[in-house]
Amino acid sequence: MEDLKARQAKYSKRKTGILKKAKELNILCEVDVALLFSSPSGRPTLFVGQNSTGLSSILKRLSNMSFEEREERRAYTIEMLKKIYENSESEFDLLSLPHATNADTLKLYEDELQELKDKLVEKSKILRIN
Amino acid sequence: MEDLKARQAKYSKRKTGILKKAKELNILCEVDVALLFSSPSGRPTLFVGQNSTGLSSILKRLSNMSFEEREERRAYTIEMLKKIYENSESEFDLLSLPHATNADTLKLYEDELQELKDKLVEKSKILRIN
DNA sequence: GACTATTTATAAAA
DNA sequence: TTTTATAAATAGTC
């Protein structure tokens, strides 16, 4: 009980810190950012950085991965990392997701990349004007 | 060119830092965590913390919001915040996303409005002190 | 929520 | 990459 309270406090402080850093990253480096947390009591928090709609397709892809796929991939990643390091978190590059193996998907990635480039140009213009 | 390189370096360092903190949050507080970034060159990175599959339904909800809904919401939030201050990030509680019933949504928007007003008061205080 | 001692992240430079 | 000086985050406390 007292433990949960302490954990909530810790969570709250640290979440604030991470959110702050994510905002900085989003603005300083002009990159798309999206963070998702659950609190110790289960309450979800979403943060989406400015002009981060380019992430939508990625989120969609992620959500369309089945539990099984995700778990499979996690297991694979963990195994890899364990061999290499002693870590067991899963951080991976979306470009290497298992379904990204056919030509159509590759084309879509190209389009997405172009979209992001266009956005960068757009953002640069806005920054110069302001 | 040199600018992009410097930005990439900064992004890389900071992303590492944020990821580290997210991992700590995930383990120390036993909470679900998912982070999504694009690099300055558009390369996406996903991090999903250990045992964070509970976030799936939320990701699904987010991905099922149309681009238009998300943009509408963002535009609204940005407008509000700009009027109040110069901020324009969007951080919001998933429980208040527009998939709720109309009546519920209205109520939640009111709550959000109140929250923003509270923020204004807070910021005014800070401005007076400084 | 605010304060302060301490730990940690980061930028700059090698 | 590693170092190091500076800035920032956080735990503990109230």
Coordinates of C-alpha atoms (C1' of nucleotides) in Angstrom, one line a residue:
Chain A
M1 CA 0.0 0.0 0.0
E2 CA 2.7 2.4 1.0
D3 CA 4.8 0.7 -1.7
L4 CA 2.2 1.5 -4.3
K5 CA 2.1 5.1 -3.2
A6 CA 5.9 5.4 -3.4
R7 CA 5.9 3.8 -6.8
Q8 CA 3.2 6.2 -8.0
A9 CA 5.3 9.1 -6.9
K10 CA 8.4 7.8 -8.5
Y11 CA 6.5 7.0 -11.7
S12 CA 5.0 10.5 -11.8
K13 CA 8.4 12.3 -11.4
R14 CA 10.2 10.1 -13.9
K15 CA 7.4 10.2 -16.5
T16 CA 7.6 14.0 -16.3
G17 CA 11.3 13.9 -16.9
I18 CA 11.1 11.5 -19.8
L19 CA 8.3 13.6 -21.4
K20 CA 10.3 16.7 -21.0
K21 CA 13.3 15.1 -22.8
A22 CA 11.1 13.7 -25.5
K23 CA 9.7 17.2 -26.2
E24 CA 13.2 18.5 -26.4
L25 CA 14.2 15.8 -28.8
N26 CA 11.1 16.5 -30.9
I27 CA 11.9 20.1 -31.2
L28 CA 15.7 20.3 -31.1
C29 CA 16.1 17.6 -33.7
E30 CA 12.8 18.0 -35.5
V31 CA 11.9 14.4 -35.3
D32 CA 8.6 12.6 -34.8
V33 CA 8.0 11.3 -31.4
A34 CA 5.3 9.3 -29.6
L35 CA 5.4 7.9 -26.1
L36 CA 3.0 5.6 -24.4
F37 CA 2.9 4.7 -20.7
S38 CA 0.7 3.0 -18.2
S39 CA 0.8 4.2 -14.6
P40 CA 1.3 1.7 -11.8
S41 CA -2.5 1.8 -11.4
G42 CA -3.0 1.2 -15.1
R43 CA -3.9 4.7 -16.3
P44 CA -2.5 5.2 -19.8
T45 CA -0.7 8.3 -20.9
L46 CA 0.1 9.2 -24.5
F47 CA 2.4 11.9 -25.7
V48 CA 2.7 12.7 -29.3
G49 CA 5.2 15.4 -30.3
Q50 CA 4.5 18.3 -32.6
N51 CA 4.1 17.4 -36.3
S52 CA 4.5 13.7 -35.5
T53 CA 1.7 12.4 -37.7
G54 CA 4.3 10.6 -39.8
L55 CA 4.3 8.1 -37.0
S56 CA 0.7 7.1 -37.7
S57 CA 1.5 4.5 -40.3
I58 CA 4.1 2.9 -38.0
L59 CA 1.6 2.8 -35.1
K60 CA -0.9 1.3 -37.4
R61 CA 1.6 -1.4 -38.4
L62 CA 2.5 -2.0 -34.8
S63 CA -1.2 -2.4 -33.7
N64 CA -1.8 -4.7 -36.6
M65 CA 1.0 -7.0 -35.5
S66 CA -0.7 -9.8 -33.6
F67 CA 0.2 -10.6 -30.0
E68 CA 1.9 -13.7 -31.3
E69 CA 4.0 -11.8 -33.8
R70 CA 5.1 -9.3 -31.2
E71 CA 5.9 -11.9 -28.7
E72 CA 7.7 -14.0 -31.2
R73 CA 9.8 -11.0 -32.2
R74 CA 10.4 -10.1 -28.7
A75 CA 11.6 -13.5 -27.9
Y76 CA 13.9 -13.4 -30.9
T77 CA 15.3 -10.0 -30.0
I78 CA 15.8 -11.0 -26.4
E79 CA 17.7 -14.1 -27.5
M80 CA 19.9 -12.0 -29.8
L81 CA 20.7 -9.4 -27.2
K82 CA 21.4 -11.9 -24.5
K83 CA 24.0 -13.5 -26.7
I84 CA 25.5 -10.2 -27.4
Y85 CA 25.0 -8.4 -24.2
E86 CA 23.4 -9.2 -20.9
N87 CA 20.4 -6.9 -21.6
S88 CA 16.9 -8.2 -22.2
E89 CA 14.9 -5.2 -23.3
S90 CA 13.6 -5.1 -26.8
E91 CA 14.6 -2.2 -29.0
F92 CA 14.5 -2.7 -32.7
D93 CA 14.5 -1.1 -36.0
L94 CA 11.1 -1.1 -37.6
L95 CA 12.6 -1.4 -41.0
S96 CA 13.7 -4.9 -40.1
L97 CA 10.3 -6.2 -38.9
P98 CA 9.5 -9.6 -40.3
H99 CA 6.7 -8.5 -42.6
A100 CA 8.9 -5.9 -44.3
T101 CA 10.2 -8.4 -46.8
N102 CA 8.2 -8.0 -50.0
A103 CA 8.6 -5.4 -52.7
D104 CA 5.3 -3.6 -52.0
T105 CA 6.3 -3.0 -48.4
L106 CA 9.6 -1.6 -49.4
K107 CA 7.9 0.7 -51.8
L108 CA 5.7 2.0 -49.0
Y109 CA 8.7 2.6 -46.8
E110 CA 10.2 4.7 -49.6
D111 CA 7.0 6.7 -49.8
E112 CA 7.1 7.2 -46.1
L113 CA 10.6 8.3 -46.2
Q114 CA 9.8 10.8 -48.9
E115 CA 6.9 12.1 -46.8
L116 CA 9.2 12.7 -43.9
K117 CA 11.7 14.5 -46.0
D118 CA 9.0 16.8 -47.4
K119 CA 7.9 17.5 -43.9
L120 CA 11.3 18.4 -42.9
V121 CA 11.5 20.9 -45.7
E122 CA 8.1 22.3 -44.7
K123 CA 9.2 22.7 -41.1
S124 CA 12.4 24.4 -42.1
K125 CA 10.4 27.0 -44.0
I126 CA 8.1 27.7 -41.1
L127 CA 11.1 28.1 -38.8
R128 CA 12.7 30.6 -41.0
I129 CA 9.6 32.7 -41.3
N130 CA 9.0 32.8 -37.6
Chain B
M1 CA 25.0 19.1 -44.4
E2 CA 27.2 19.6 -41.4
D3 CA 24.0 20.7 -39.7
L4 CA 22.2 17.4 -40.4
K5 CA 25.2 15.5 -39.2
A6 CA 25.3 17.4 -36.0
R7 CA 21.6 16.9 -35.6
Q8 CA 21.9 13.2 -36.1
A9 CA 24.6 13.0 -33.5
K10 CA 22.5 14.9 -31.0
Y11 CA 19.5 12.8 -31.8
S12 CA 21.4 9.6 -31.3
K13 CA 22.8 10.6 -27.9
R14 CA 19.5 11.9 -26.6
K15 CA 17.5 9.0 -27.9
T16 CA 19.9 6.7 -26.0
G17 CA 19.3 8.7 -22.9
I18 CA 15.5 8.7 -23.2
L19 CA 15.5 4.9 -24.0
K20 CA 17.6 4.3 -20.9
K21 CA 15.2 6.2 -18.7
A22 CA 12.2 4.5 -20.2
K23 CA 13.8 1.1 -19.5
E24 CA 14.3 2.2 -15.9
L25 CA 10.7 3.4 -15.6
N26 CA 9.5 0.2 -17.1
I27 CA 11.4 -2.0 -14.6
L28 CA 11.6 0.2 -11.5
C29 CA 7.8 1.0 -11.5
E30 CA 6.7 -2.1 -13.4
V31 CA 4.8 -0.2 -15.9
D32 CA 4.0 -0.7 -19.6
V33 CA 6.1 1.5 -21.9
A34 CA 6.3 2.1 -25.6
L35 CA 8.4 4.7 -27.4
L36 CA 8.5 5.6 -31.0
F37 CA 10.9 8.0 -32.8
S38 CA 11.9 8.9 -36.2
S39 CA 15.5 9.9 -36.8
P40 CA 16.3 13.2 -38.5
S41 CA 16.7 11.1 -41.7
G42 CA 13.4 9.4 -41.2
R43 CA 14.5 6.1 -39.8
P44 CA 11.9 4.9 -37.3
T45 CA 12.9 3.4 -33.9
L46 CA 10.5 1.5 -31.7
F47 CA 11.1 0.6 -28.1
V48 CA 8.6 -1.6 -26.2
G49 CA 9.4 -2.3 -22.6
Q50 CA 9.3 -5.7 -21.0
N51 CA 5.8 -7.1 -20.4
S52 CA 4.3 -4.1 -22.1
T53 CA 1.7 -6.0 -24.2
G54 CA -1.0 -4.3 -22.2
L55 CA -0.4 -1.3 -24.4
S56 CA -1.6 -3.1 -27.5
S57 CA -5.2 -2.1 -27.2
I58 CA -4.3 1.5 -26.7
L59 CA -2.0 1.4 -29.8
K60 CA -4.9 -0.1 -31.6
R61 CA -7.2 2.6 -30.6
L62 CA -4.7 5.3 -31.6
S63 CA -4.1 3.7 -34.9
N64 CA -7.9 3.5 -35.5
M65 CA -8.2 7.3 -35.1
S66 CA -8.2 8.7 -38.6
F67 CA -5.6 11.1 -39.7
E68 CA -8.3 13.7 -39.8
E69 CA -9.4 13.1 -36.2
R70 CA -5.9 13.3 -35.0
E71 CA -5.1 16.5 -36.9
E72 CA -8.4 18.0 -35.8
R73 CA -7.6 17.3 -32.2
R74 CA -4.0 18.5 -32.5
A75 CA -5.1 21.7 -34.2
Y76 CA -7.6 22.3 -31.4
T77 CA -5.0 21.7 -28.7
I78 CA -2.4 23.8 -30.4
E79 CA -4.8 26.7 -30.9
M80 CA -5.7 26.6 -27.2
L81 CA -2.2 26.5 -26.0
K82 CA -1.0 29.2 -28.4
K83 CA -3.7 31.6 -27.1
I84 CA -2.6 30.9 -23.6
Y85 CA 1.1 30.7 -24.0
E86 CA 3.6 29.9 -26.7
N87 CA 3.6 26.2 -26.2
S88 CA 2.2 23.7 -28.7
E89 CA 3.0 20.2 -27.6
S90 CA 0.2 17.8 -27.2
E91 CA 0.1 15.6 -24.2
F92 CA -3.2 14.1 -23.3
D93 CA -4.9 11.3 -21.5
L94 CA -6.0 8.5 -23.7
L95 CA -9.2 8.1 -21.7
S96 CA -10.3 11.4 -23.3
L97 CA -9.8 10.4 -26.9
P98 CA -12.7 11.1 -29.2
H99 CA -13.8 7.4 -29.4
A100 CA -15.8 7.9 -26.2
T101 CA -19.5 8.6 -26.5
N102 CA -20.5 12.1 -27.4
A103 CA -21.7 13.1 -24.0
D104 CA -18.6 11.7 -22.4
T105 CA -16.4 13.4 -24.9
L106 CA -18.0 16.7 -24.2
K107 CA -17.4 16.3 -20.5
L108 CA -13.9 15.3 -21.1
Y109 CA -13.2 18.3 -23.3
E110 CA -14.5 20.5 -20.5
D111 CA -12.1 18.8 -18.2
E112 CA -9.3 19.4 -20.6
L113 CA -10.3 23.0 -20.9
Q114 CA -10.2 23.4 -17.2
E115 CA -6.8 21.7 -17.1
L116 CA -5.5 24.2 -19.6
K117 CA -6.9 27.1 -17.6
D118 CA -5.1 25.7 -14.6
K119 CA -1.9 25.6 -16.6
L120 CA -2.4 29.2 -17.5
V121 CA -2.7 30.2 -13.9
E122 CA 0.4 28.3 -13.1
K123 CA 2.4 29.9 -15.8
S124 CA 1.2 33.3 -14.9
K125 CA 2.5 32.8 -11.4
I126 CA 5.9 31.7 -12.8
L127 CA 6.0 34.8 -15.1
R128 CA 5.3 37.1 -12.2
I129 CA 8.0 35.6 -10.1
N130 CA 10.6 35.8 -12.8
Chain C
dG1 C1' 4.4 21.1 -5.0
dA2 C1' 9.2 23.1 -3.6
dC3 C1' 13.9 22.6 -1.9
dT4 C1' 18.5 20.6 -1.9
dA5 C1' 22.1 16.9 -2.0
dT6 C1' 23.3 13.7 -5.2
dT7 C1' 23.3 11.1 -9.4
dT8 C1' 22.9 11.2 -14.2
dA9 C1' 22.9 13.0 -18.9
dT10 C1' 24.9 15.7 -22.2
dA11 C1' 28.1 18.8 -25.1
dA12 C1' 32.4 19.7 -26.3
dA13 C1' 36.7 18.2 -27.1
dA14 C1' 40.2 15.1 -27.8
Chain D
dT1 C1' 34.9 6.0 -28.6
dT2 C1' 36.5 8.3 -23.8
dT3 C1' 36.9 12.1 -21.0
dT4 C1' 35.4 15.9 -18.6
dA5 C1' 33.0 20.1 -17.4
dT6 C1' 28.4 21.7 -17.1
dA7 C1' 23.7 21.2 -16.9
dA8 C1' 19.7 18.6 -15.7
dA9 C1' 17.0 14.9 -13.3
dT10 C1' 15.8 12.8 -9.4
dA11 C1' 15.4 10.9 -4.4
dG12 C1' 14.6 12.3 -0.1
dT13 C1' 12.5 15.5 2.6
dC14 C1' 9.3 18.7 4.2

